[in-house]
CSV table of C-alpha atoms in Angstrom, one decimal:
chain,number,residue,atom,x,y,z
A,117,UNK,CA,9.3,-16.3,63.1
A,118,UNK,CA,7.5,-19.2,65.3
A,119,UNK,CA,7.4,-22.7,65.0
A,120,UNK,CA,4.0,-22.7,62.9
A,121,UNK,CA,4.5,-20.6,60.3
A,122,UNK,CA,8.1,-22.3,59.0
A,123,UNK,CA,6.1,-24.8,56.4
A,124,UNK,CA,5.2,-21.8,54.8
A,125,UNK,CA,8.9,-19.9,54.5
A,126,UNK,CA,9.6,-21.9,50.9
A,127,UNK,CA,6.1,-20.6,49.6
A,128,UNK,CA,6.6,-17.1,50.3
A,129,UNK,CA,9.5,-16.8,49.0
A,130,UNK,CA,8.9,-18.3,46.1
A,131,UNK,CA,5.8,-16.1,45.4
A,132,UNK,CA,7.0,-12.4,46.3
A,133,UNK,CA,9.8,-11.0,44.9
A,134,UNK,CA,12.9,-10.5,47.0
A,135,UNK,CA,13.9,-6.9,45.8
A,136,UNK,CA,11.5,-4.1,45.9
A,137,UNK,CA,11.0,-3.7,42.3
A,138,UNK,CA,8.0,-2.0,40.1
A,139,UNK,CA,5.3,-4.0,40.0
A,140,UNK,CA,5.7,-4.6,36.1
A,141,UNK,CA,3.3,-3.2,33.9
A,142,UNK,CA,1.2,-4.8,32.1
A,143,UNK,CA,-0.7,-4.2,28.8
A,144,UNK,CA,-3.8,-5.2,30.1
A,145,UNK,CA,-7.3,-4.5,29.3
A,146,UNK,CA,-8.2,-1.3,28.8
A,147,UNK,CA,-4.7,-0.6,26.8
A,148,UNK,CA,-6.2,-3.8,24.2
A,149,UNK,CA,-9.2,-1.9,23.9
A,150,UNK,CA,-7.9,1.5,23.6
A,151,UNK,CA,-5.9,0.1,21.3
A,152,UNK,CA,-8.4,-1.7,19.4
A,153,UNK,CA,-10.6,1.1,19.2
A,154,UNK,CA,-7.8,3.6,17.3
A,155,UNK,CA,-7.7,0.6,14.6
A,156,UNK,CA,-11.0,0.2,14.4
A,157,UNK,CA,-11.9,4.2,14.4
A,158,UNK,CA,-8.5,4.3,11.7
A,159,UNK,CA,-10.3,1.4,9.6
A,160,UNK,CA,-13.5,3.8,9.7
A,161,UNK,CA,-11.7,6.7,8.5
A,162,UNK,CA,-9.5,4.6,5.8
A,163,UNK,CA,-12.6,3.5,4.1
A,164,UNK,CA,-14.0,6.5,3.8
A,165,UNK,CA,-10.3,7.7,2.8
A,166,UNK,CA,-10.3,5.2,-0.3
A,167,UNK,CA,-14.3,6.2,-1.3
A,168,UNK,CA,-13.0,9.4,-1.7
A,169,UNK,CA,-9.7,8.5,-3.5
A,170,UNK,CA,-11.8,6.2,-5.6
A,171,UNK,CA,-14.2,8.8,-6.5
A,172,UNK,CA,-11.8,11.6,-7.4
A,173,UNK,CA,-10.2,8.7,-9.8
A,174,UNK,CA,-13.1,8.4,-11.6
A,175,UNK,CA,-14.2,12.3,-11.7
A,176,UNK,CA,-10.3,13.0,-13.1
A,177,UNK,CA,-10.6,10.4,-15.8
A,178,UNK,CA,-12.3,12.2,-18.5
A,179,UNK,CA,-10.1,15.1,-17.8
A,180,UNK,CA,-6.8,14.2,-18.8
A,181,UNK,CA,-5.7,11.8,-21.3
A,182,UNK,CA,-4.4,9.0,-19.3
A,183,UNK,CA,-7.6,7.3,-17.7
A,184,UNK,CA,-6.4,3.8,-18.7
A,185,UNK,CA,-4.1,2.4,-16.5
A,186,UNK,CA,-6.3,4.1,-12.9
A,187,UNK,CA,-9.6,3.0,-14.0
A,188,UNK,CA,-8.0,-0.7,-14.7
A,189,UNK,CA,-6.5,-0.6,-11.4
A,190,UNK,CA,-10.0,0.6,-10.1
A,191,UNK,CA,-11.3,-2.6,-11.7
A,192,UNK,CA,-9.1,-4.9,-11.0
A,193,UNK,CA,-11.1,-7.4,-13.0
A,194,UNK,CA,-11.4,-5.4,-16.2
A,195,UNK,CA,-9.8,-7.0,-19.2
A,196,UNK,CA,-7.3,-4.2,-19.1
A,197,UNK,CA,-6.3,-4.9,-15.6
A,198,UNK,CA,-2.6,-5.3,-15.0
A,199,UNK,CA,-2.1,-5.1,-18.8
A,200,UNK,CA,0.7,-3.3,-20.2
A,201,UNK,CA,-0.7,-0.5,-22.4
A,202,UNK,CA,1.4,-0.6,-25.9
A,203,UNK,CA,2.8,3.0,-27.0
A,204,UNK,CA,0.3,5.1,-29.7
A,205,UNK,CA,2.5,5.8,-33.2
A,206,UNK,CA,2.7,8.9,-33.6
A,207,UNK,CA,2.5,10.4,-37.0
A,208,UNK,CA,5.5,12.4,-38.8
A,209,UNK,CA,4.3,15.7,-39.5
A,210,UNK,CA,2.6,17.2,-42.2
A,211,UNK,CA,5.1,19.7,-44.6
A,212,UNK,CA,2.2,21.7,-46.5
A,213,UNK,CA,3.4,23.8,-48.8
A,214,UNK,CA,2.1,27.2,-48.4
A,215,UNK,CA,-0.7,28.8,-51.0
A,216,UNK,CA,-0.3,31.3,-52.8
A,217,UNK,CA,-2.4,34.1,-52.5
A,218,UNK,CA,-4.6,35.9,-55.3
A,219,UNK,CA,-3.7,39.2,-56.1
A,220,UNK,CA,-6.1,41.8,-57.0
A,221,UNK,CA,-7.6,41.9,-60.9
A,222,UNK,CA,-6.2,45.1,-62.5
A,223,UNK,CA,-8.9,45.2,-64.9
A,224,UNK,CA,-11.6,45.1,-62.0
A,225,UNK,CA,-10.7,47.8,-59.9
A,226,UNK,CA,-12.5,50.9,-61.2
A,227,UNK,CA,-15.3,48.9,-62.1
A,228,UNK,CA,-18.9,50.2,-60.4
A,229,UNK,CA,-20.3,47.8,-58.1
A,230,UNK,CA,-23.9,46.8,-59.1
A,231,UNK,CA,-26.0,47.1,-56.2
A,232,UNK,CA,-28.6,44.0,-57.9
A,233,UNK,CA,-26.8,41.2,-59.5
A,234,UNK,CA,-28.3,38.5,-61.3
A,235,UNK,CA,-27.9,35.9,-58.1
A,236,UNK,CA,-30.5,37.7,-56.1
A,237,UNK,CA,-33.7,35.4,-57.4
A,238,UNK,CA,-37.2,37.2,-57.5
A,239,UNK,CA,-40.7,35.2,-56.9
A,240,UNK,CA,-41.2,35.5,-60.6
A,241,UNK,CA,-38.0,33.7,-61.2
A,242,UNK,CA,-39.6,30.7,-59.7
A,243,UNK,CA,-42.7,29.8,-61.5
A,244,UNK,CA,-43.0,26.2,-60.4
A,245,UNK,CA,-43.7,27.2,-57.1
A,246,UNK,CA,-47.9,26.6,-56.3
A,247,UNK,CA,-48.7,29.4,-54.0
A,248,UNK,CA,-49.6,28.8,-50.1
A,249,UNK,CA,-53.0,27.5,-48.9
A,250,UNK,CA,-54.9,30.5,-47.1
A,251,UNK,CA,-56.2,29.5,-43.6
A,252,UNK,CA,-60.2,29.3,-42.7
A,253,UNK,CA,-61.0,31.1,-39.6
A,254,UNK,CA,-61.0,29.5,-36.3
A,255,UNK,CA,-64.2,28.1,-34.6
A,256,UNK,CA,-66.0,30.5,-32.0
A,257,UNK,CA,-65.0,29.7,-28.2
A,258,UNK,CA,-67.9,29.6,-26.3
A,259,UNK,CA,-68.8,32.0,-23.7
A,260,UNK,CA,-67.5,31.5,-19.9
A,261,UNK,CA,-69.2,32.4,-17.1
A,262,UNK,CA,-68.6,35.9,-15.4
A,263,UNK,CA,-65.5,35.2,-12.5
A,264,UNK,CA,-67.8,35.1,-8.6
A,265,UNK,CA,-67.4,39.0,-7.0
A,266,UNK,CA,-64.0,39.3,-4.5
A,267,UNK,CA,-65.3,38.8,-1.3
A,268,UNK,CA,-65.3,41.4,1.7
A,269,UNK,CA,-63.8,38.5,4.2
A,270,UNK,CA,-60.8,39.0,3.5
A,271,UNK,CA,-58.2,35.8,4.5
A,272,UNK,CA,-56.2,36.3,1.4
A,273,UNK,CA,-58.8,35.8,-0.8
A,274,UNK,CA,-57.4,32.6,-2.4
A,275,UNK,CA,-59.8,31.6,-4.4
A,276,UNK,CA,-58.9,27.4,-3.7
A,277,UNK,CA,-60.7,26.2,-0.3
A,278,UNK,CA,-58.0,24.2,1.2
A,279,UNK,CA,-55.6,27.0,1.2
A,280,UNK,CA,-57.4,29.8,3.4
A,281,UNK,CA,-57.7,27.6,6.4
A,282,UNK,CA,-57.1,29.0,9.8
B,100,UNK,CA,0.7,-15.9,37.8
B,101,UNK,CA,0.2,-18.8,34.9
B,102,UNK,CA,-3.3,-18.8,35.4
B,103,UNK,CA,-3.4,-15.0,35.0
B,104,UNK,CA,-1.7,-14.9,31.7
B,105,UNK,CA,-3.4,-17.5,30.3
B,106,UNK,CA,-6.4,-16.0,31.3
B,107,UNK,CA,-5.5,-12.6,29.5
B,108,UNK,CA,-4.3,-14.1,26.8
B,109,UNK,CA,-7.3,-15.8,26.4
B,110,UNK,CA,-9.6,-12.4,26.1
B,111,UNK,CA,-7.9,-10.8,23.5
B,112,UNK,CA,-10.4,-11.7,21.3
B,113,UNK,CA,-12.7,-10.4,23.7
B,114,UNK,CA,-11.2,-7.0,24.2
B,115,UNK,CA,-10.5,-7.3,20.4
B,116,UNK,CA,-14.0,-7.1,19.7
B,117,UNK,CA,-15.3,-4.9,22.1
B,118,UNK,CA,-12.6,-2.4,21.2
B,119,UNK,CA,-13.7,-2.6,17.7
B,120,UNK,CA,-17.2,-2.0,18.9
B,121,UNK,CA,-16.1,1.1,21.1
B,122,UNK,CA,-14.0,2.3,17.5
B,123,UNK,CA,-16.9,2.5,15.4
B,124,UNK,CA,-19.1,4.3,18.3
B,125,UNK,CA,-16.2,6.6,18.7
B,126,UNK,CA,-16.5,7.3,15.2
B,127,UNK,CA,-20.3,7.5,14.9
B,128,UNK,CA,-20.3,9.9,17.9
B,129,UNK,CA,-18.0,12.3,16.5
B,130,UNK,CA,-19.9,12.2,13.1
B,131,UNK,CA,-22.8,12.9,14.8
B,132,UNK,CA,-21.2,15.6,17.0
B,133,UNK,CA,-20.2,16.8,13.7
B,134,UNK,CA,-23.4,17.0,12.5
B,135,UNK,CA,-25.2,18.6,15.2
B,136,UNK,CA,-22.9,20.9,16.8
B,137,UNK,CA,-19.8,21.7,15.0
B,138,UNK,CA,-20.5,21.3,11.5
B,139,UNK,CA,-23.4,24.6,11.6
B,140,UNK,CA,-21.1,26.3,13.7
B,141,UNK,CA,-18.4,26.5,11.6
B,142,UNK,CA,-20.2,26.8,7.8
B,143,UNK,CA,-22.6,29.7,10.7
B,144,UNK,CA,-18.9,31.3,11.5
B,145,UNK,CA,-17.8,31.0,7.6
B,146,UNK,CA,-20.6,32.0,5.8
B,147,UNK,CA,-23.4,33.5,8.2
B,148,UNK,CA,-26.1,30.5,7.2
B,149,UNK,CA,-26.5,27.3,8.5
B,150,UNK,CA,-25.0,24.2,7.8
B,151,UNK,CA,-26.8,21.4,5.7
B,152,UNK,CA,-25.3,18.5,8.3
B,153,UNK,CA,-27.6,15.8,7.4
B,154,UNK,CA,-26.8,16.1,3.9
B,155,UNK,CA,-23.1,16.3,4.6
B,156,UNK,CA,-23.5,12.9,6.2
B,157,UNK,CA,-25.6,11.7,4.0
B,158,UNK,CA,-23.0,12.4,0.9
B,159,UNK,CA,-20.8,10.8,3.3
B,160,UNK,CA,-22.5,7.5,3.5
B,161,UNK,CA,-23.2,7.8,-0.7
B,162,UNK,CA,-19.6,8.2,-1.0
B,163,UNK,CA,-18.5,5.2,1.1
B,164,UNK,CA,-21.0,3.0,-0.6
B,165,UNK,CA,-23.7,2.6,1.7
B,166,UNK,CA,-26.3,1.6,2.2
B,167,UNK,CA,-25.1,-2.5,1.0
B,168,UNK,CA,-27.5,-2.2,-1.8
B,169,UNK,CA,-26.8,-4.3,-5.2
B,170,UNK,CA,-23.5,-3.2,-7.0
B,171,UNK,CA,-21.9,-1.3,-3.5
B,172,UNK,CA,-18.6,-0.7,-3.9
B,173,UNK,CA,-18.5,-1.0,0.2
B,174,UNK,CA,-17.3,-4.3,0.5
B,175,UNK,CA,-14.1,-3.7,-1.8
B,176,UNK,CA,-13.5,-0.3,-0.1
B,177,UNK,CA,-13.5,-1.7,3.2
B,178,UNK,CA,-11.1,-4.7,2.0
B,179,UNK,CA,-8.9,-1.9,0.8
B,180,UNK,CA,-8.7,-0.2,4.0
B,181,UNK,CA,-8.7,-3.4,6.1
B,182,UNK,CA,-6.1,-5.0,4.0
B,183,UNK,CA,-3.7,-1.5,4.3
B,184,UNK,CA,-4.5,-1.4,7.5
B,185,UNK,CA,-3.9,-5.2,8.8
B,186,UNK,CA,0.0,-4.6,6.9
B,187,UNK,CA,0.6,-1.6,9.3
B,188,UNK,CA,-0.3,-3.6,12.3
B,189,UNK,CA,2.1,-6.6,11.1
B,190,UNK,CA,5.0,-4.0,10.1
B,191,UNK,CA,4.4,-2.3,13.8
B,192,UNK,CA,4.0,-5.9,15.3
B,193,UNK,CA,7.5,-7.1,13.6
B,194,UNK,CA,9.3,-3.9,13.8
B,195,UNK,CA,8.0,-3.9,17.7
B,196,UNK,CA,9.7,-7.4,17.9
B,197,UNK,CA,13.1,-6.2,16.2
B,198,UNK,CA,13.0,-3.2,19.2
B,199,UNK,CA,12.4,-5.6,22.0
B,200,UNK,CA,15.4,-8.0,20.6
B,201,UNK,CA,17.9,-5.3,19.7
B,202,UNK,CA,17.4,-3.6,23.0
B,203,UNK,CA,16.5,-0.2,21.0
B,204,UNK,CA,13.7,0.3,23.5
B,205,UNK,CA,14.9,-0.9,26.2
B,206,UNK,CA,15.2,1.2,29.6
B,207,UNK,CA,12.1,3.6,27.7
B,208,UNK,CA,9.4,1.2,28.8
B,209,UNK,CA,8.8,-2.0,30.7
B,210,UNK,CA,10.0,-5.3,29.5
B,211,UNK,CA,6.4,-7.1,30.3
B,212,UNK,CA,4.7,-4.6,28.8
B,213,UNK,CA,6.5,-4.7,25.4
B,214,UNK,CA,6.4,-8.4,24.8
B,215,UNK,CA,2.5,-8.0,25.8
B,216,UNK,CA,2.0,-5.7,23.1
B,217,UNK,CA,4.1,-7.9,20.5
B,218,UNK,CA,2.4,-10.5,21.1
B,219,UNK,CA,-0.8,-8.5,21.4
B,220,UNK,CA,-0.3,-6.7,17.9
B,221,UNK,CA,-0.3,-9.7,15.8
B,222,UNK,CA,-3.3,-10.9,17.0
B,223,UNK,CA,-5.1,-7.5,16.0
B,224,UNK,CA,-3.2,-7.5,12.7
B,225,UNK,CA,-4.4,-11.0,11.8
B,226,UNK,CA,-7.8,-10.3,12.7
B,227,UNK,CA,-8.1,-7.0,10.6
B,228,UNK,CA,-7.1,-9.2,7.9
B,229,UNK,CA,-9.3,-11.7,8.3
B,230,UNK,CA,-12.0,-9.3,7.8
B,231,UNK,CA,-10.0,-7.8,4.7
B,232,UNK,CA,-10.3,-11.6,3.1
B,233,UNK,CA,-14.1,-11.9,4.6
B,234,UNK,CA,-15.5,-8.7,2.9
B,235,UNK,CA,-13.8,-9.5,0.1
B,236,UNK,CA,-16.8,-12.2,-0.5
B,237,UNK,CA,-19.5,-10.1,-0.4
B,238,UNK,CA,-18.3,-7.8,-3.6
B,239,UNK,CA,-19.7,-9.3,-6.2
B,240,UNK,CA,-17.7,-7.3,-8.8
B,241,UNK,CA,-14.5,-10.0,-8.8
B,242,UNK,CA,-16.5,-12.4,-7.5
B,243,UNK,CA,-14.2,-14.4,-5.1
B,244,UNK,CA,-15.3,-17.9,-3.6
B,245,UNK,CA,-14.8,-19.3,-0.3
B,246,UNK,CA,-12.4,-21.4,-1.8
B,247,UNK,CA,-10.8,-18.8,-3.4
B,248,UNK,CA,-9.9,-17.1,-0.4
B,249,UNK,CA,-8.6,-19.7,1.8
B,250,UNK,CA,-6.4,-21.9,-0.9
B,251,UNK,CA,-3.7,-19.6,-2.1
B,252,UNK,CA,-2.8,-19.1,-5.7
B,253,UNK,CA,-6.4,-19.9,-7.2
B,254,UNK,CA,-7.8,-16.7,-6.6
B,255,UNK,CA,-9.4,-14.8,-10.0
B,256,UNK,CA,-7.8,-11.4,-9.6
B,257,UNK,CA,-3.5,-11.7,-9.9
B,258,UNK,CA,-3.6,-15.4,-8.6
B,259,UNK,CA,0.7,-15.3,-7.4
B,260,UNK,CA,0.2,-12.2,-5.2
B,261,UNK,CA,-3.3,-12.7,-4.0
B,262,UNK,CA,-1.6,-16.1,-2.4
B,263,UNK,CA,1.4,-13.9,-1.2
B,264,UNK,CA,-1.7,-12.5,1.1
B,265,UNK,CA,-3.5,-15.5,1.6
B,266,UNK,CA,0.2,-17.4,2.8
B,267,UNK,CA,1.2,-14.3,4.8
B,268,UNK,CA,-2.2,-14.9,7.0
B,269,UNK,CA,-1.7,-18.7,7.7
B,270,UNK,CA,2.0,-17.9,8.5
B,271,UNK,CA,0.8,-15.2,11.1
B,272,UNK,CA,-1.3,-17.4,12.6
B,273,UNK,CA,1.2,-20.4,13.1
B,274,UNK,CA,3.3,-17.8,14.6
B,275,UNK,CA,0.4,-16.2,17.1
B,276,UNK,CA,0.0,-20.4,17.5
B,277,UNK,CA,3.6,-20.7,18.6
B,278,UNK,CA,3.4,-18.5,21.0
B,279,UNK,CA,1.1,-21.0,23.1
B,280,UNK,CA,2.9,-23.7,21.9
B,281,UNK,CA,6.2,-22.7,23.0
B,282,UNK,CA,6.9,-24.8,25.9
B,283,UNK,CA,5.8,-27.8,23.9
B,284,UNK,CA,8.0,-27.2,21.0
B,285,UNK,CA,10.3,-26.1,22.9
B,286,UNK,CA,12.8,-22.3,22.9
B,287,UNK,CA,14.9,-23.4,20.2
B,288,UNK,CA,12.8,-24.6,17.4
B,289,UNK,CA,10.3,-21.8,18.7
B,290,UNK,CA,13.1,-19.3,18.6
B,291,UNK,CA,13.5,-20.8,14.8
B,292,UNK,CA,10.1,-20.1,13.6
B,293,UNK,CA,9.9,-17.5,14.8
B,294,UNK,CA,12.2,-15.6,12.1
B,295,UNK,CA,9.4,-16.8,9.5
B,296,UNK,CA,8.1,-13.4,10.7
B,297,UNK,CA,10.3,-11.4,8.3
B,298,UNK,CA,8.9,-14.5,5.8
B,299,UNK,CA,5.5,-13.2,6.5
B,300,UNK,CA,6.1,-9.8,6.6
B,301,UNK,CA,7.4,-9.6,3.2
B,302,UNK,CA,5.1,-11.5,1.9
B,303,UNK,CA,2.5,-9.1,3.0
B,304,UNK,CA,4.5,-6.2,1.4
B,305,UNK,CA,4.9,-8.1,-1.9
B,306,UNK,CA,1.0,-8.5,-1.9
B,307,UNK,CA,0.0,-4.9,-0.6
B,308,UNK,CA,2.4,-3.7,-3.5
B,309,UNK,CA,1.3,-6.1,-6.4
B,310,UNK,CA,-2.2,-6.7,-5.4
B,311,UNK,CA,-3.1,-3.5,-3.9
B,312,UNK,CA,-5.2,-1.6,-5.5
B,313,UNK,CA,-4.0,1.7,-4.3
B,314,UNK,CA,-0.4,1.0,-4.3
B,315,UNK,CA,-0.6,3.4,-7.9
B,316,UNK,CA,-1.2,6.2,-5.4
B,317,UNK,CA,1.9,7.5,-4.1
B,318,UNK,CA,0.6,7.9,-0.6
B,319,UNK,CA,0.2,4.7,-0.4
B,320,UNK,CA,3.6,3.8,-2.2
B,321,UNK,CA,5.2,5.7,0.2
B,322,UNK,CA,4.2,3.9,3.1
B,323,UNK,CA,5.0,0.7,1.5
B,324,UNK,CA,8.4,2.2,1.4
B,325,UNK,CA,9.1,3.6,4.5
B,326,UNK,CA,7.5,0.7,6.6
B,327,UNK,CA,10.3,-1.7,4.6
B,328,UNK,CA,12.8,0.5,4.8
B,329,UNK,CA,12.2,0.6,8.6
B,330,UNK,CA,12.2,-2.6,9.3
B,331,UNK,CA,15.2,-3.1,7.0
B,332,UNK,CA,16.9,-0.2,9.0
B,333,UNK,CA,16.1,-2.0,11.9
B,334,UNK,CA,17.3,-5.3,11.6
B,335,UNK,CA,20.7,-4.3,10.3
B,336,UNK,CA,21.1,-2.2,13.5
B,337,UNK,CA,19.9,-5.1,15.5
B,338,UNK,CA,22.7,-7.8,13.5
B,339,UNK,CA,25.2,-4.8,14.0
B,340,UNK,CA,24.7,-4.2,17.6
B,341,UNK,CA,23.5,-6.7,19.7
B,342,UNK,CA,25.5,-10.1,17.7
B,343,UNK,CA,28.9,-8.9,19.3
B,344,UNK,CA,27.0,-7.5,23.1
B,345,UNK,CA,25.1,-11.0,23.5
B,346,UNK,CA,24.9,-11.6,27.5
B,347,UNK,CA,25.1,-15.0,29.0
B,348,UNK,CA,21.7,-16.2,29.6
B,349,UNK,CA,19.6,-15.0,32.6
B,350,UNK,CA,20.0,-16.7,35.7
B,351,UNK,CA,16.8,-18.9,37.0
B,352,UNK,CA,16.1,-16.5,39.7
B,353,UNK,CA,15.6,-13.5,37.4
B,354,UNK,CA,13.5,-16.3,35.2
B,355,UNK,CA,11.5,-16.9,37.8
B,356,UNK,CA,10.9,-13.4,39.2
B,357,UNK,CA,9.7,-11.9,35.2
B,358,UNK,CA,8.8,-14.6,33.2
B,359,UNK,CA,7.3,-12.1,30.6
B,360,UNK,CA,10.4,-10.1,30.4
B,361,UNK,CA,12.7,-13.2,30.4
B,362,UNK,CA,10.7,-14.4,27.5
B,363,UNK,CA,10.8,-11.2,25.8
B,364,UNK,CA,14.8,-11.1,25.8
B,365,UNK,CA,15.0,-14.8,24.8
B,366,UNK,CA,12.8,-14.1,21.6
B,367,UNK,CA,15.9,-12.0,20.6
């Protein structure tokens, strides 16, 4: 090394590295934004995660019988938020006796069936009743004119004009 | 080599946003892909007929509350999944930081690049929920106030564990802070501090559990679960292994050579 370039002997080795090591790497800018771009891409996909959580909450609520406490913590500002929900009594059982069943009148059991009784109720039974209005007869319609003659054009034959156009 | 850093450090916002930008194309592409292509040609394979793919999207869009008309339930769906999703980038952040200091990782991948992406990952996670706080205003259902949001404890809905949240987010960004600050405050009380991540980290998990909505699902639960249990798996295994293997600190030439990775073993 020559006279001239001795000043700079300190500089250069103080800025390279002695040993021949792997430049170090680095997490530099692309890695931030690749990195950046799964969180944001995972945000994405998390909201429309919870949306769908959200919504099967409420479409399961009115099918079983414990919508309280996930519909409170779906409204977190809901009186019933972040309450304690008390236990329902529950009631003792009922001991009904059992009923005795009828038996069969001996007396009764030849007997002919009538085929009228005296609970079937005929119009003369019911004399209050005034009898039904009879109708007058409708009003005459007037006549309309005779439908035009199908044409020989063809087109469908619609009988609207904005319909046949081209 | 200062200059560069700083410089890097200083676009993370940058690349922040423009990967965000590039996210929702992604996803917006594919949908449309969806749409288009692959949507008719699968319900055209399945059933012989095509595919109604507008109205699939369009159901879509209902389902997710859009468009932001009056009443949406957008806002608080995309809190939700902002707020679930800004807790798995501070459980990945920490857990990331309890690899790089018990030397779990070590000899897998490069020292520089592991401390870049601890100290990249906090900054995503505090700006994912940042937006989980900031769409929280526009529901109008709970109603939340400026105020509410940035002073903790005097929110409407669970007031203790909203302010878990709201603590957890100041305390991330002291610590992202700290991080710039650290040759000012110097290793030691830095070093300090910086244990107040497992401060915030359960703090998040204690508001993700008790002020999540969908912590009733067990989904949702279980992730809760396994992302503590993780971290508490790993910072047992760190006390257990590296307290008795400590090395004597690294010698100024080695310092000098990797600043990055010298930093990255000294957080640990």
């Amino acid at each position: 090394m020559n006279a001239g370039a001795e000043p700079f002997r300190n500089l250069e080795s103080t800025m390279k590295p002695q040993t021949k090591r792997p430049k170090p790497q680095r997490f530099g800018r692309q890695a931030k934004t690749a990195v950046t771009m799964i969180a944001a891409a995972t945000l994405l996909g998390g909201w429309n995660l919870v949306a769908h959580l959200d919504r099967a909450q409420a479409g399961a609520a009115p099918d079983d019988g414990t919508t309280e406490a996930p519909a409170a913590e779906s409204n977190p500002s809901s009186p019933t938020a972040g309450a304690t929900l008390l236990p329902l009594p529950t009631l003792a059982p009922l001991n009904l006796a059992p009923i005795p069943t009828l038996r069969p009148a001996p007396a009764l059991a030849g007997a002919p069936v009538a085929t009228t009784s005296g609970a079937v109720m005929t119009l003369a039974d019911l004399p209050g009743l005034s009898p039904l209005p009879t109708l007058g007869a409708l009003p005459s319609m007037p006549s309309l004119p005779p439908p035009p003659a199908p044409s020989s054009n063809g087109g469908g034959g619609g009988g609207s004009t904005t319909s046949g156009g081209s | 080599m200062t200059t560069t850093v700083r410089t890097s450090r200083n676009d993370d916002l940058f690349f922040i946003g423009l990967g965000a930008a590039a996210g929702v194309a992604v996803v917006f592409a594919g949908l449309a892909f969806w749409q288009v292509a692959a949507a008719p040609a699968l319900t055209g394979l399945l059933s012989g007929a095509a595919a109604p793919g507008t109205t699939m999207l369009s159901q879509e869009a209902q389902a997710m509350g859009l468009p932001l008309v009056e009443g949406t339930k957008a806002f608080w769906y995309v809190a939700r999944a902002g707020g679930i999703l800004a807790y798995m980038l501070l459980w990945l952040a920490t857990l990331w930081g309890v690899f790089i200091s018990s030397k779990m990782v070590k000899g897998w991948v490069d020292g520089t690049l592991l401390y870049d992406m601890h100290e990249f990952l906090p900054i995503l996670a505090v700006v994912f929920a940042v937006l989980h706080a900031a769409v929280l205003l526009g529901d109008a259902y709970i109603g939340f106030s400026v105020l509410d949001l940035l002073v903790p404890f005097r929110a409407p809905y669970r007031p203790l564990w909203t302010g878990f949240g709201s603590l957890a987010l100041y305390l991330s960004v002291a610590l992202i802070a700290s991080f710039y600050m650290r040759s000012r405050i110097g290793r030691r009380v830095w070093r300090l501090f910086h244990y107040t991540t497992y401060v915030a980290f359960i703090l998040a998990l204690a508001h993700g559990i008790q002020a999540g909505t969908d912590s009733s699902q067990p989904m949702v639960m279980g992730m809760y679960v396994a992302t503590g249990a993780s971290l508490l798996f790993a910072t047992f295994y760190r006390i257990l292994t590296v307290k008795g293997s400590r090395k004597p600190a690294a010698t100024p030439i080695a310092t000098r050579r990797r600043p990055a990775a010298a930093d990255a073993e000294a957080v640990l």
